[in-house]
Coordinates of C-alpha atoms and ligand atoms in Angstrom, one line a residue:
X845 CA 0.0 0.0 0.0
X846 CA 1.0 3.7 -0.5
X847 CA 1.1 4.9 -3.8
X848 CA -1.9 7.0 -4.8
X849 CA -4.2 4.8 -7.3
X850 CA -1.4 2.3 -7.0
X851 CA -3.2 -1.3 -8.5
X852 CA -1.8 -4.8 -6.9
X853 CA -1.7 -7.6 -9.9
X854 CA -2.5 -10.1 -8.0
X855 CA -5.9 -11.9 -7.8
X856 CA -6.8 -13.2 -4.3
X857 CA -9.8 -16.0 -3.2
X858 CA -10.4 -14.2 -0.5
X859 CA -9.9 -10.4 0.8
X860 CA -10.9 -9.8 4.5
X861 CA -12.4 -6.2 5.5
X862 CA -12.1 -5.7 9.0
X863 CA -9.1 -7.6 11.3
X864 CA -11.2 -8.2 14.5
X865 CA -12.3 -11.9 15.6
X866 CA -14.4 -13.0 13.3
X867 CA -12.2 -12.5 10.2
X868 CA -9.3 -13.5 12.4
X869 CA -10.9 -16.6 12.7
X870 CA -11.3 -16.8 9.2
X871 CA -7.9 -16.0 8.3
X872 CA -7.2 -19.1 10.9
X873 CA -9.4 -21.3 9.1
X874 CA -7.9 -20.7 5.8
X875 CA -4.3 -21.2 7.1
X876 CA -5.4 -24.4 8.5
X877 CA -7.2 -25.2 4.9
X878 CA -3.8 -24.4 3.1
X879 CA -2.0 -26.6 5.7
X880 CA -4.1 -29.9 5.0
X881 CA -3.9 -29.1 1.4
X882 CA -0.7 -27.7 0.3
X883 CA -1.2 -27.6 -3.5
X884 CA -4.4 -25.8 -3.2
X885 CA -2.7 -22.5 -1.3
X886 CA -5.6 -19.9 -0.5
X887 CA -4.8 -16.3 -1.5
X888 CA -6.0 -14.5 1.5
X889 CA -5.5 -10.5 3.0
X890 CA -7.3 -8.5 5.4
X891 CA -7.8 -5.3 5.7
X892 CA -7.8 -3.5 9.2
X893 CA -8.0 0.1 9.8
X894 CA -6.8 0.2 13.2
X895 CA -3.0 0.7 13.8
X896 CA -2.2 -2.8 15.3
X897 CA -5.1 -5.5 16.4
X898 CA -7.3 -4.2 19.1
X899 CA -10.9 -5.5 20.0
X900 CA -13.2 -3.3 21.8
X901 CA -10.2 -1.6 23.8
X902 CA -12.2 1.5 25.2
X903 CA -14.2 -1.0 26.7
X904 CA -11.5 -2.9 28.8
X905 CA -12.3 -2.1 32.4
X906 CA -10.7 -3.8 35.5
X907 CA -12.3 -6.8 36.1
X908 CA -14.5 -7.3 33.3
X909 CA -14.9 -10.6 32.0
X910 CA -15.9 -12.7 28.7
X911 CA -19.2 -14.2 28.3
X912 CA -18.8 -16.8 26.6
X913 CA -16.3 -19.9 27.5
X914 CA -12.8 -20.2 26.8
X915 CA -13.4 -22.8 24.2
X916 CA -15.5 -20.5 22.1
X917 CA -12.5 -19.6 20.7
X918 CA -11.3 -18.3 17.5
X919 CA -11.1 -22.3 16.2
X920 CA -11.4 -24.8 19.2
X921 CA -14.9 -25.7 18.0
X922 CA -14.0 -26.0 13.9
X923 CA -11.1 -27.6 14.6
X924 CA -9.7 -28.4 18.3
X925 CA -6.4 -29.2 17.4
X926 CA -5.8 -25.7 16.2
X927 CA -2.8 -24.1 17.4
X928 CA -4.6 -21.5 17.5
X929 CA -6.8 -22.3 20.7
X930 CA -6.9 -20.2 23.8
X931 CA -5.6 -23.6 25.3
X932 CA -2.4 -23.0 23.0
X933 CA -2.3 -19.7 23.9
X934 CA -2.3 -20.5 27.5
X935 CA 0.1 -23.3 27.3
X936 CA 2.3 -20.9 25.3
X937 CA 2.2 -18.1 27.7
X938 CA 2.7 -21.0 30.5
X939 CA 0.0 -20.6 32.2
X940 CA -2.1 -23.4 31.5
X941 CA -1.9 -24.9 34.9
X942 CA -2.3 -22.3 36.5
X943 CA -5.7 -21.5 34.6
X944 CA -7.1 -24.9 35.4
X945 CA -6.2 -24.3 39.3
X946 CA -8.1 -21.0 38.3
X947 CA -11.6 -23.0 37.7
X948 CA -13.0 -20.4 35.2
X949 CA -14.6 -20.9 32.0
X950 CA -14.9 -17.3 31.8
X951 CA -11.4 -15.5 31.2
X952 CA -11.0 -11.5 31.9
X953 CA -11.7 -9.8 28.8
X954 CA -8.0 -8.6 29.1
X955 CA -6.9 -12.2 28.9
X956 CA -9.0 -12.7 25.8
X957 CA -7.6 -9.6 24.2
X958 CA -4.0 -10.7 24.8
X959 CA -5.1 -14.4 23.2
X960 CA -6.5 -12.4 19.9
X961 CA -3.1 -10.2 19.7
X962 CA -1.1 -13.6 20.1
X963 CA -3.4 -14.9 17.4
X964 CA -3.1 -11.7 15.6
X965 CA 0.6 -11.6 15.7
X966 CA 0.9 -15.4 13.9
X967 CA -0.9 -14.3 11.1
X968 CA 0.8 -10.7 10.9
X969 CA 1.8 -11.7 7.6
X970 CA -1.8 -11.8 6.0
X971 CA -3.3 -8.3 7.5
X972 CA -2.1 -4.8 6.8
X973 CA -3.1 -2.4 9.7
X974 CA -4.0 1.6 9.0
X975 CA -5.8 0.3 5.6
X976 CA -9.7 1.7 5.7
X977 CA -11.5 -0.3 2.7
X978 CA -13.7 2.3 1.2
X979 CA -15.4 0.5 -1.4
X980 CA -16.4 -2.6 -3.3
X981 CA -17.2 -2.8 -7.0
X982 CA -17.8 -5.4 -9.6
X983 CA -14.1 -5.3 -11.3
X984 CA -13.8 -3.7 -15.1
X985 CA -11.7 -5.1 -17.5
X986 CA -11.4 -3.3 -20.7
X987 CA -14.0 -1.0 -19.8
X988 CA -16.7 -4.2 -19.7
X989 CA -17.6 -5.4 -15.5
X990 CA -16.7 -9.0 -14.8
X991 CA -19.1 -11.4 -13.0
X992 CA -16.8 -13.0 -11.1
X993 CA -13.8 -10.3 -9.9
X994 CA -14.4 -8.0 -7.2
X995 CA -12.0 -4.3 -6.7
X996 CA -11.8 -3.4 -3.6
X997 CA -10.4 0.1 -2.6
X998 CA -8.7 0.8 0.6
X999 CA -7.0 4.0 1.9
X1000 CA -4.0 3.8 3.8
X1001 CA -3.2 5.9 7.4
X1002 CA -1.6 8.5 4.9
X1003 CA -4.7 8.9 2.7
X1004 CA -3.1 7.4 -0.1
X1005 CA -5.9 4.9 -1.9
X1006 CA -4.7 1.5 -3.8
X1007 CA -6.9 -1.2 -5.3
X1008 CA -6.7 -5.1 -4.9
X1009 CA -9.0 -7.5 -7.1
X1010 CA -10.6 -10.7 -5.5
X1011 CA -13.0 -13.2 -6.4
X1012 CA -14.4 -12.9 -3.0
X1013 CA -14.9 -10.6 0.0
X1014 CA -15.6 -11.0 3.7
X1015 CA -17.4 -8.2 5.5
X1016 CA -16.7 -8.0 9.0
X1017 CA -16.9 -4.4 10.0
X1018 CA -18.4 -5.3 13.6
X1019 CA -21.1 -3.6 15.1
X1020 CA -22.3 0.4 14.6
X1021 CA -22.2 2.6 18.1
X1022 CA -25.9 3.9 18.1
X1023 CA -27.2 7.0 20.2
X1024 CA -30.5 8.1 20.9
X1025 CA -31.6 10.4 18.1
X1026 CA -30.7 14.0 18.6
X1027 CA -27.9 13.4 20.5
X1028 CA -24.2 14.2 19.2
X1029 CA -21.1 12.6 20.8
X1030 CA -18.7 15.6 22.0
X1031 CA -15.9 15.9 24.3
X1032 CA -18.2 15.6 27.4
X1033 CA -21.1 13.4 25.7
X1034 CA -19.6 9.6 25.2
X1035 CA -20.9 6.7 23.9
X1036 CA -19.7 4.0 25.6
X1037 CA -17.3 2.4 22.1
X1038 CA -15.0 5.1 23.2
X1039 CA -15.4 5.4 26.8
X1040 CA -12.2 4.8 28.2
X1041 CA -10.2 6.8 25.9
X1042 CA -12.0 9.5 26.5
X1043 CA -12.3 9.2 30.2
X1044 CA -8.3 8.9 30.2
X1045 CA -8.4 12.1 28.9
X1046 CA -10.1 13.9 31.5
X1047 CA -8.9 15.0 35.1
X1048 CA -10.4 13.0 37.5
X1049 CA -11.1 15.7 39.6
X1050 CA -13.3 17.4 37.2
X1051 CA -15.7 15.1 37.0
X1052 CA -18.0 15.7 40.0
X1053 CA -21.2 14.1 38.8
X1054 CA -21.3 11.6 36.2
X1055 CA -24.4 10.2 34.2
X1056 CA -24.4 6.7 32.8
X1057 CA -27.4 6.0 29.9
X1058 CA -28.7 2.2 29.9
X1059 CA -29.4 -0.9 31.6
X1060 CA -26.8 -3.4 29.6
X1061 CA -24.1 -4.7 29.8
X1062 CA -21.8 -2.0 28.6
X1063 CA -23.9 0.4 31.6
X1064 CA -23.4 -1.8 34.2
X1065 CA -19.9 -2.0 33.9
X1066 CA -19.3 1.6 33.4
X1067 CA -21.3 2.2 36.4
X1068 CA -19.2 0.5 38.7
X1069 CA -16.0 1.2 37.5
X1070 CA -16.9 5.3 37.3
X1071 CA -18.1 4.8 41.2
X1072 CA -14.8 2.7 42.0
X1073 CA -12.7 5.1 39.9
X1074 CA -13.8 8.7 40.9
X1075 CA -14.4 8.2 45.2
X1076 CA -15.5 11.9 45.2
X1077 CA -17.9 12.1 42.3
X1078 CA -22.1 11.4 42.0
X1079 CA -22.8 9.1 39.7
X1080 CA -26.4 8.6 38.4
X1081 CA -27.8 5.6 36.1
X1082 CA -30.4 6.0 33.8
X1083 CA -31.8 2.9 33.9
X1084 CA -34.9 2.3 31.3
X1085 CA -36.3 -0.8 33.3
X1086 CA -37.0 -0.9 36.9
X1087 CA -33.7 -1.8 38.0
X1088 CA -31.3 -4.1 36.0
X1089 CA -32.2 -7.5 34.4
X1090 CA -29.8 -10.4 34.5
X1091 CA -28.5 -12.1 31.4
X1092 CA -29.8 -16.0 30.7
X1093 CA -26.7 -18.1 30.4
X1094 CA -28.1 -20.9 32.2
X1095 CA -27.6 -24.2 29.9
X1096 CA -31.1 -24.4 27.9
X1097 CA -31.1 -20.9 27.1
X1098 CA -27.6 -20.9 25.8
X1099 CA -28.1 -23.7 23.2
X1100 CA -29.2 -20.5 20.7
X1101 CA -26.2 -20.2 20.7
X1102 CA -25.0 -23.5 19.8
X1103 CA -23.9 -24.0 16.0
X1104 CA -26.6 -26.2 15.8
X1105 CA -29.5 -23.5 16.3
X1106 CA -28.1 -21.6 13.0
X1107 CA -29.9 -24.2 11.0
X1108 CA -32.6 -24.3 13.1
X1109 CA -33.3 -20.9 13.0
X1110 CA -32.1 -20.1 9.3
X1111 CA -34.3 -23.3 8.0
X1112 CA -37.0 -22.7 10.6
X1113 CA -40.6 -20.9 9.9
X1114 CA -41.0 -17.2 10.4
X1115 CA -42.8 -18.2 13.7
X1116 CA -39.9 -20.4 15.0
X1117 CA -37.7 -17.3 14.3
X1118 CA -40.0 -15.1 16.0
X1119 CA -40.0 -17.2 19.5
X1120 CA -35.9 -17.7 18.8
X1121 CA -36.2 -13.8 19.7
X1122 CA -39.5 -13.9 22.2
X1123 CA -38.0 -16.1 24.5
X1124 CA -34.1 -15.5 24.4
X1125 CA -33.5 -11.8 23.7
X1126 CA -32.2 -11.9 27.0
X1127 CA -29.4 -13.6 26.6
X1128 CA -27.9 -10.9 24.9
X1129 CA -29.5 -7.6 25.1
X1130 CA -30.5 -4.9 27.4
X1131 CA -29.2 -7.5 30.2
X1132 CA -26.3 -8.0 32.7
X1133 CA -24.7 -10.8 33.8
X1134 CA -25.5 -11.6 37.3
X1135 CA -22.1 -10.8 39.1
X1136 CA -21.9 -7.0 37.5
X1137 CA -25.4 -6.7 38.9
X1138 CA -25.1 -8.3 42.6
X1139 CA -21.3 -6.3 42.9
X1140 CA -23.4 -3.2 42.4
X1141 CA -26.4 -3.5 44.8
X1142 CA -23.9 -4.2 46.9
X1143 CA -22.6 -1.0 46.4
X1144 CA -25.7 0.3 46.9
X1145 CA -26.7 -1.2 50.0
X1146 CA -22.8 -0.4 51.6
X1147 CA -24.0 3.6 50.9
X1148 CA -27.5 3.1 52.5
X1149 CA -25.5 1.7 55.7
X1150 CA -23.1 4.3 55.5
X1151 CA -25.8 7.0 55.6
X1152 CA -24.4 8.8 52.5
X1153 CA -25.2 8.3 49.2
X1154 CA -23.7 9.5 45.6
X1155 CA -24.9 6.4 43.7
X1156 CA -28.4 6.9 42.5
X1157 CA -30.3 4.7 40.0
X1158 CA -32.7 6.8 38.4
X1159 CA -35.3 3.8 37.1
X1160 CA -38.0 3.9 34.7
X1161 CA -36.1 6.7 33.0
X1162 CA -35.3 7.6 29.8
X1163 CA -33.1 10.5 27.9
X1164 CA -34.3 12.6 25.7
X1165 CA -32.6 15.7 25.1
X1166 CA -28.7 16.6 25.8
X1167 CA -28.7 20.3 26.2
X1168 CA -25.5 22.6 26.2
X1169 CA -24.7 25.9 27.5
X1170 CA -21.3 27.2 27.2
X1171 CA -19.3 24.3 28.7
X1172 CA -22.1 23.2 30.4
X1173 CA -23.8 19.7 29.8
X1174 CA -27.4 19.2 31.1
X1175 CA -29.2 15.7 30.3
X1176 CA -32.8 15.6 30.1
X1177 CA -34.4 12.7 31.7
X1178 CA -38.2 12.1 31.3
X1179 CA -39.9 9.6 34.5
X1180 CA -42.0 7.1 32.4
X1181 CA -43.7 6.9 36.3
X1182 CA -45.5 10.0 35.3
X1183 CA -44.0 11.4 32.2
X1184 CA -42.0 14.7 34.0
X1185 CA -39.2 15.5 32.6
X1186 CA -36.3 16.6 34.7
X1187 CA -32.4 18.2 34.2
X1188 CA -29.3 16.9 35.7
X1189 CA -26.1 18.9 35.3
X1190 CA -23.3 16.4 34.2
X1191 CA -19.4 16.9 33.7
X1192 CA -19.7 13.7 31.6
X1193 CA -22.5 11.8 30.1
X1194 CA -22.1 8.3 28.7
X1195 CA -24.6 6.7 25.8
X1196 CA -24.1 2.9 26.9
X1197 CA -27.2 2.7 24.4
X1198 CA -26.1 -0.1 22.2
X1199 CA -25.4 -0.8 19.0
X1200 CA -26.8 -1.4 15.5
X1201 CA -25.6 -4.2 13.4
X1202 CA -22.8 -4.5 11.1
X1203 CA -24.3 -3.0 7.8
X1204 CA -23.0 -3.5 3.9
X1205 CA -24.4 -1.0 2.3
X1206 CA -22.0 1.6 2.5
X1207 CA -19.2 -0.1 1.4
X1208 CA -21.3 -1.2 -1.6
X1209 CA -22.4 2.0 -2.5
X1210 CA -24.3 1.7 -6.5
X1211 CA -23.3 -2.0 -6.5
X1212 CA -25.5 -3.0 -4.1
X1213 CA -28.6 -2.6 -6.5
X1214 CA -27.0 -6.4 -7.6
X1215 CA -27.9 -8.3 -4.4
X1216 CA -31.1 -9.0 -3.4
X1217 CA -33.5 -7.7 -0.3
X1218 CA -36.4 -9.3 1.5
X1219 CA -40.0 -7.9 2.2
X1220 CA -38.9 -6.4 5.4
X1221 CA -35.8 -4.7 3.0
X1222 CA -33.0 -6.6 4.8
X1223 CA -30.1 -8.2 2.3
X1224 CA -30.8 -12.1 1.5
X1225 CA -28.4 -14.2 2.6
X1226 CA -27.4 -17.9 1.8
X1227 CA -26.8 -20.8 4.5
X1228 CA -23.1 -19.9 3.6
X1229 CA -23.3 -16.2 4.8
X1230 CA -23.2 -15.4 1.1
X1231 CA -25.5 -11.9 -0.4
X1232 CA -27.7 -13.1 -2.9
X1233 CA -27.1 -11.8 -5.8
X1234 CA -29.8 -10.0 -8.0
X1235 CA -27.6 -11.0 -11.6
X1236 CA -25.4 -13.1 -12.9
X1237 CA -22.5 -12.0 -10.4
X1238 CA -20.0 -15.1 -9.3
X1239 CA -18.0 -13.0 -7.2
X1240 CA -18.4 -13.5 -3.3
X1241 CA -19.7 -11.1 -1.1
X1242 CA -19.1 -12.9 2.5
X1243 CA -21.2 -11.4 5.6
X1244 CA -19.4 -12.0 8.9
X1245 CA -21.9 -10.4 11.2
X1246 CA -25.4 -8.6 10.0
X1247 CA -27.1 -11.4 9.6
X1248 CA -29.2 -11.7 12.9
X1249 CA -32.6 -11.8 10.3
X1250 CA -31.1 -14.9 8.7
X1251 CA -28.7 -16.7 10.8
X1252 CA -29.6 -15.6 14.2
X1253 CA -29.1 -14.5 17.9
X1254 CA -25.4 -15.5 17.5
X1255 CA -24.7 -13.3 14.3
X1256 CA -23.2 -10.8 16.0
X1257 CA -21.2 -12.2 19.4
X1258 CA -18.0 -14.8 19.3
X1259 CA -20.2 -18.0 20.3
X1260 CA -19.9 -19.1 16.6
X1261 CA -17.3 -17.6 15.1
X1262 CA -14.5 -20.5 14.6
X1263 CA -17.8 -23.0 12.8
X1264 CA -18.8 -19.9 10.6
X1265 CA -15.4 -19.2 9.5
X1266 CA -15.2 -22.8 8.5
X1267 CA -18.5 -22.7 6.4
X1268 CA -17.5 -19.2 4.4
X1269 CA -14.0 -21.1 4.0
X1270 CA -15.1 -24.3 3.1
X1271 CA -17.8 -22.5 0.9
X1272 CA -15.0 -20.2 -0.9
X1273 CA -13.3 -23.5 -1.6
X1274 CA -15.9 -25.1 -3.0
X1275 CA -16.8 -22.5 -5.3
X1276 CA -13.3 -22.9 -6.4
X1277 CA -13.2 -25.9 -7.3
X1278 CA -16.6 -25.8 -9.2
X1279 CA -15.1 -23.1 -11.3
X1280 CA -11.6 -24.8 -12.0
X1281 CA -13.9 -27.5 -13.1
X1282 CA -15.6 -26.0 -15.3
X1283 CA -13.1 -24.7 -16.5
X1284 CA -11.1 -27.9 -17.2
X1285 CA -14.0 -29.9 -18.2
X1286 CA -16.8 -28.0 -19.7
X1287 CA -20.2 -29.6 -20.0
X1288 CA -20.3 -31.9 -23.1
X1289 CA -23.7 -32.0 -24.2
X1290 CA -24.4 -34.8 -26.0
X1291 CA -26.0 -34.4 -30.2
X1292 CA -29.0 -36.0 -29.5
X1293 CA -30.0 -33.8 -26.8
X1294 CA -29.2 -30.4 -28.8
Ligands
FDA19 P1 -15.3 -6.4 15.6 O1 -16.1 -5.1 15.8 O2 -14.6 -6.9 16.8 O3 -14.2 -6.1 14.5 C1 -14.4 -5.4 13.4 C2 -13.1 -4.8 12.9 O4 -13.3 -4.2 11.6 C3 -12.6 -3.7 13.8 O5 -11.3 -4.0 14.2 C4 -12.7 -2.4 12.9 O6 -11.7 -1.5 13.2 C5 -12.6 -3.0 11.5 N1 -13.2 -2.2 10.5 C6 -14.4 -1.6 10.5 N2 -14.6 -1.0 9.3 C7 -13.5 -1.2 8.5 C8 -13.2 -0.8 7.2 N3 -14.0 -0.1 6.4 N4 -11.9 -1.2 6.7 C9 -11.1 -1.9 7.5 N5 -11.4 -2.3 8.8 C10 -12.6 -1.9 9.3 N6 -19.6 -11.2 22.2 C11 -19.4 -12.5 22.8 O7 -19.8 -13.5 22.2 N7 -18.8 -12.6 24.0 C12 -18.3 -11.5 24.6 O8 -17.7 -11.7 25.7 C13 -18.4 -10.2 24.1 N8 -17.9 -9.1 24.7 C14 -18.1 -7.9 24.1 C15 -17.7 -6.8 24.8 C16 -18.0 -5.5 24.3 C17 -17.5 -4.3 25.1 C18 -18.7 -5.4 23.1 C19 -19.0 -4.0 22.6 C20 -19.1 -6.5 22.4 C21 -18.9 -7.7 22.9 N9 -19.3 -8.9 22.3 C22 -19.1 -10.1 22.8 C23 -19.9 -8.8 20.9 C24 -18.9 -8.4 19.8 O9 -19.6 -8.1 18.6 C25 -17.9 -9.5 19.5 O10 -17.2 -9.8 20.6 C26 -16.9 -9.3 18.4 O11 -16.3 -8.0 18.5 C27 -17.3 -9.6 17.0 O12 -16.1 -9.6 16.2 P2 -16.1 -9.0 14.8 O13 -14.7 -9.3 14.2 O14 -17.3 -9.5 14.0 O15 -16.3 -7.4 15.0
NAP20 P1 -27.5 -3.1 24.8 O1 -27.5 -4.4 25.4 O2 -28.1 -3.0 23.5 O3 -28.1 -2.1 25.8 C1 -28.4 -0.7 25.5 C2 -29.2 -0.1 26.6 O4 -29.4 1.3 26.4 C3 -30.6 -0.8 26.8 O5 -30.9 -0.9 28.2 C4 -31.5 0.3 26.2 O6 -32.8 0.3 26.7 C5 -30.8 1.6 26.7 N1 -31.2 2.8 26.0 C6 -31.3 3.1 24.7 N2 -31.7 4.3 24.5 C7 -32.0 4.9 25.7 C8 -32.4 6.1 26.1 N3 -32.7 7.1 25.3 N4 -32.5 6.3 27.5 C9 -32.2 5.4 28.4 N5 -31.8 4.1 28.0 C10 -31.7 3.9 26.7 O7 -26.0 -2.6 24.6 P2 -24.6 -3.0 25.4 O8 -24.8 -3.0 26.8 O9 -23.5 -2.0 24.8 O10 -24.3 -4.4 24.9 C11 -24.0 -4.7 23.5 C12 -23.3 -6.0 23.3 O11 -22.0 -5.9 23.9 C13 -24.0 -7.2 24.0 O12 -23.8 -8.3 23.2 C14 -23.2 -7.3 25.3 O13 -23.3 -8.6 25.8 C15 -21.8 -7.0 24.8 N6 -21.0 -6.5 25.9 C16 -20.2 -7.5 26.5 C17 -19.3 -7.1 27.6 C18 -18.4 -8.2 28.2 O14 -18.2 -9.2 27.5 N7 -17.9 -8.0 29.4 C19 -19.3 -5.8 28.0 C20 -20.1 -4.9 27.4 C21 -21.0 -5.3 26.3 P3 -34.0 -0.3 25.8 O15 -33.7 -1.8 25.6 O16 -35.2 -0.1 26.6 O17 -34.0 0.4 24.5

């Protein structure tokens, strides 16, 4: 990469937009693919715009841990003699004992990010970091679009802008930050995708009252670690429900995410789908996993015995204005008890509000008018996490994430990741094959039938 409309010759299976875990894993399965089948290399690249590999870093608080289990790794459950497990990692990192004596399934999230960088780092080769893909467009050669070569432009950390051609892509952009509507993100107004970067920029002292928005995960953690981290501060949380709900990982609940419930769900009727999401929303969203929730009442409760209190859950409330004056920062919060709406004057406010889902169309700009959208004007996907295409198109376009309406409650978490990187892999190699066949031995069709 560097050179302003500089054009790389070579034609790759497979280009990867987006480095995080997901397209890690892919970039995992394919190495292992290549491994078991040296003549038929895979020509793989990802794309990642960050600096150097980082997943969710503003959001790695003290003590925060992963929700799913260890071996819901980036390839244990495709393949579990990867050496790319987190049991590799740990054995690598000697530590492995000392993880058993540990007797946790569910590792700090700082852990988990140093497993992904280790992972990361053995595949260094096949990323390049500070590259932002900014498109994707059916390829032209002499002047005519080809059905089955894909361009893909990406600009570099210096602006410059190259262009690499692939028969296939695979989006994984990872989820959108999403505020309440109205509301701008400033130096003083957060959402929570950024919060500790921007809290490490602040004096601690200067934040006297503090507002968290939401009753998830992302709140809950925020909550406690702004209370923990700033003993002199008030901190308020705006809490939606009527206090926070806990987060179904019990056994039965958590087979939606088992690989197995993808076929269920993606096969099953549009009622099956429906009660997939009716009965186990909350295993994921607007929820809080048990401990985060019990470590603060307990805060709570320690205040009410104490006889002061700067901790104040504010329930049944939601925001709906963010007003400034000078460098002032009032929140408005409106009481769904009776509908008043009230100010509080905060020195920071964070938007633990959630996200929307990873979304193509932007990257695809005009060419998305070639894949196809359902009645509820969501993309079509195949069982291989393919878009449908609208034409004649062979190329690939590979969703990784997005695909909640097709594939289900797992789409977007790491529960699935090292099986769905297998399928798009094993998919892009069969379509491979299919076409060097072709190609080798076209149909003969016999006289008689002409
Ligand atoms: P992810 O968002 O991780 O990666 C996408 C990458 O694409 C990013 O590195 C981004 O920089 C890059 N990118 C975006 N646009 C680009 C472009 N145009 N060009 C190049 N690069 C681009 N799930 C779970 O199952 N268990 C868990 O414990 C957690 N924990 C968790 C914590 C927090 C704080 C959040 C917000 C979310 C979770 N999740 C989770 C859910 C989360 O979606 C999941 O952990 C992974 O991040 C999904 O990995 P992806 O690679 O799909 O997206
Ligand atoms: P989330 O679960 O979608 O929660 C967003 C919250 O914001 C909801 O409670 C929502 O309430 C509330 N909200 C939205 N608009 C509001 C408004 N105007 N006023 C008040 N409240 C409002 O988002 P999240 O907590 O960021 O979690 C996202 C994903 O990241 C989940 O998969 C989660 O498990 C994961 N995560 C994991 C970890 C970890 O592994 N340790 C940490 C953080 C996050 P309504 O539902 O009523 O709209």
């Amino acid at each position: 990469m560097g050179i302003t409309g500089r054009r790389n010759q070579e034609i790759y299976d497979v280009v990867g937009i987006g480095f995080g875990p997901s397209n890690l894993s892919l970039a995992i399965a394919l190495e292992e693919h290549g491994a078991s089948a040296p003549e038929q290399p895979v020509k793989s690249h990802f794309f990642e715009r960050q600096p150097t590999f980082g997943w969710h870093r503003n959001m790695l608080l003290p003590s925060t841990t992963m929700q799913i289990s260890f071996l819901k790794d980036l390839a244990t459950f495709r393949n579990p003699m990867s050496r790319f497990s987190f049991v590799s990692f740990l054995h690598a990192s000697n530590r492995l004992v000392q993880f058993v004596n540990n007797q946790d399934f569910y590792p700090t999230r700082q852990e988990f990010h140093q497993y992904l960088e280790w992972a990361a780092a053995g595949l260094r080769d096949r990323v390049t970091y500070g590259a932002e893909v900014t498109s994707i467009r059916p390829a032209a050669v002499a002047g005519a679009t080809t059905p089955d070569l894909l361009e893909i432009e990406v600009r570099g950390s210096d602006g410059t802008t190259s262009v690499v051609t692939a028969r296939n892509v695979a989006i994984s952009t990872g989820l959108v930050p999403r505020l309440p509507e109205g509301v701008t993100a400033d130096e003083r107004v957060w959402h929570s995708s950024e919060f500790l970067s921007r809290f490490n920029a602040q004096t601690p002292d200067d934040l006297k009252s503090v507002a968290v928005v939401g009753a998830g995960q992302s709140a809950a953690e925020i909550t406690r670690f702004l209370y923990d981290s700033l003993p002199h501060a008030e901190v308020s949380a705006v809490i939606p429900s009527y206090g926070y709900s806990v987060a179904d990982d019990t056994p039965f609940a958590n087979q939606v995410f088992d690989p197995g419930a993808v076929d269920e769900y993606y096969f099953g009727t549009e009622r099956a789908q429906d009660a997939f999401w009716r009965y186990h929303r909350n295993t994921n969203y607007s929820v809080v996993d048990a401990d985060v929730i019990r470590a603060l009442y307990q805060r709570s409760y320690d205040e009410q015995v104490g006889g002061s209190q700067r901790l104040h859950f504010r329930n049944l409330t939601r925001v709906t204005e963010v007003k400034r004056a000078g460098s002032g920062t009032r929140v408005v919060l409106r009481s769904l008890l009776d509908d008043r709406t009230e100010e509080l004057a905060v020195d920071a406010l964070v938007f633990a509000t959630g996200y929307d889902g990873l979304d193509p169309s932007h990257l695809l700009g005009e060419f998305d008018q070639h894949f196809q959208r359902g009645a509820a004007g969501r993309h079509q996907v195949e069982r291989d996490y393919r878009l449908v295409t609208a034409s004649g198109l062979t190329c690939g376009v590979y969703l990784q994430g997005g695909t909640e309406h097709s594939h289900g409650l797992s789409s977007s978490l790491l529960s699935n990741i090292a099986v769905r990187s297998g399928e798009i892999a094993d998919s892009i190699m069969l379509r491979r094959t299919e076409r060097e066949l072709d190609r080798t031995c076209p149909v003969q069709v016999a006289p008689s039938a002409v």
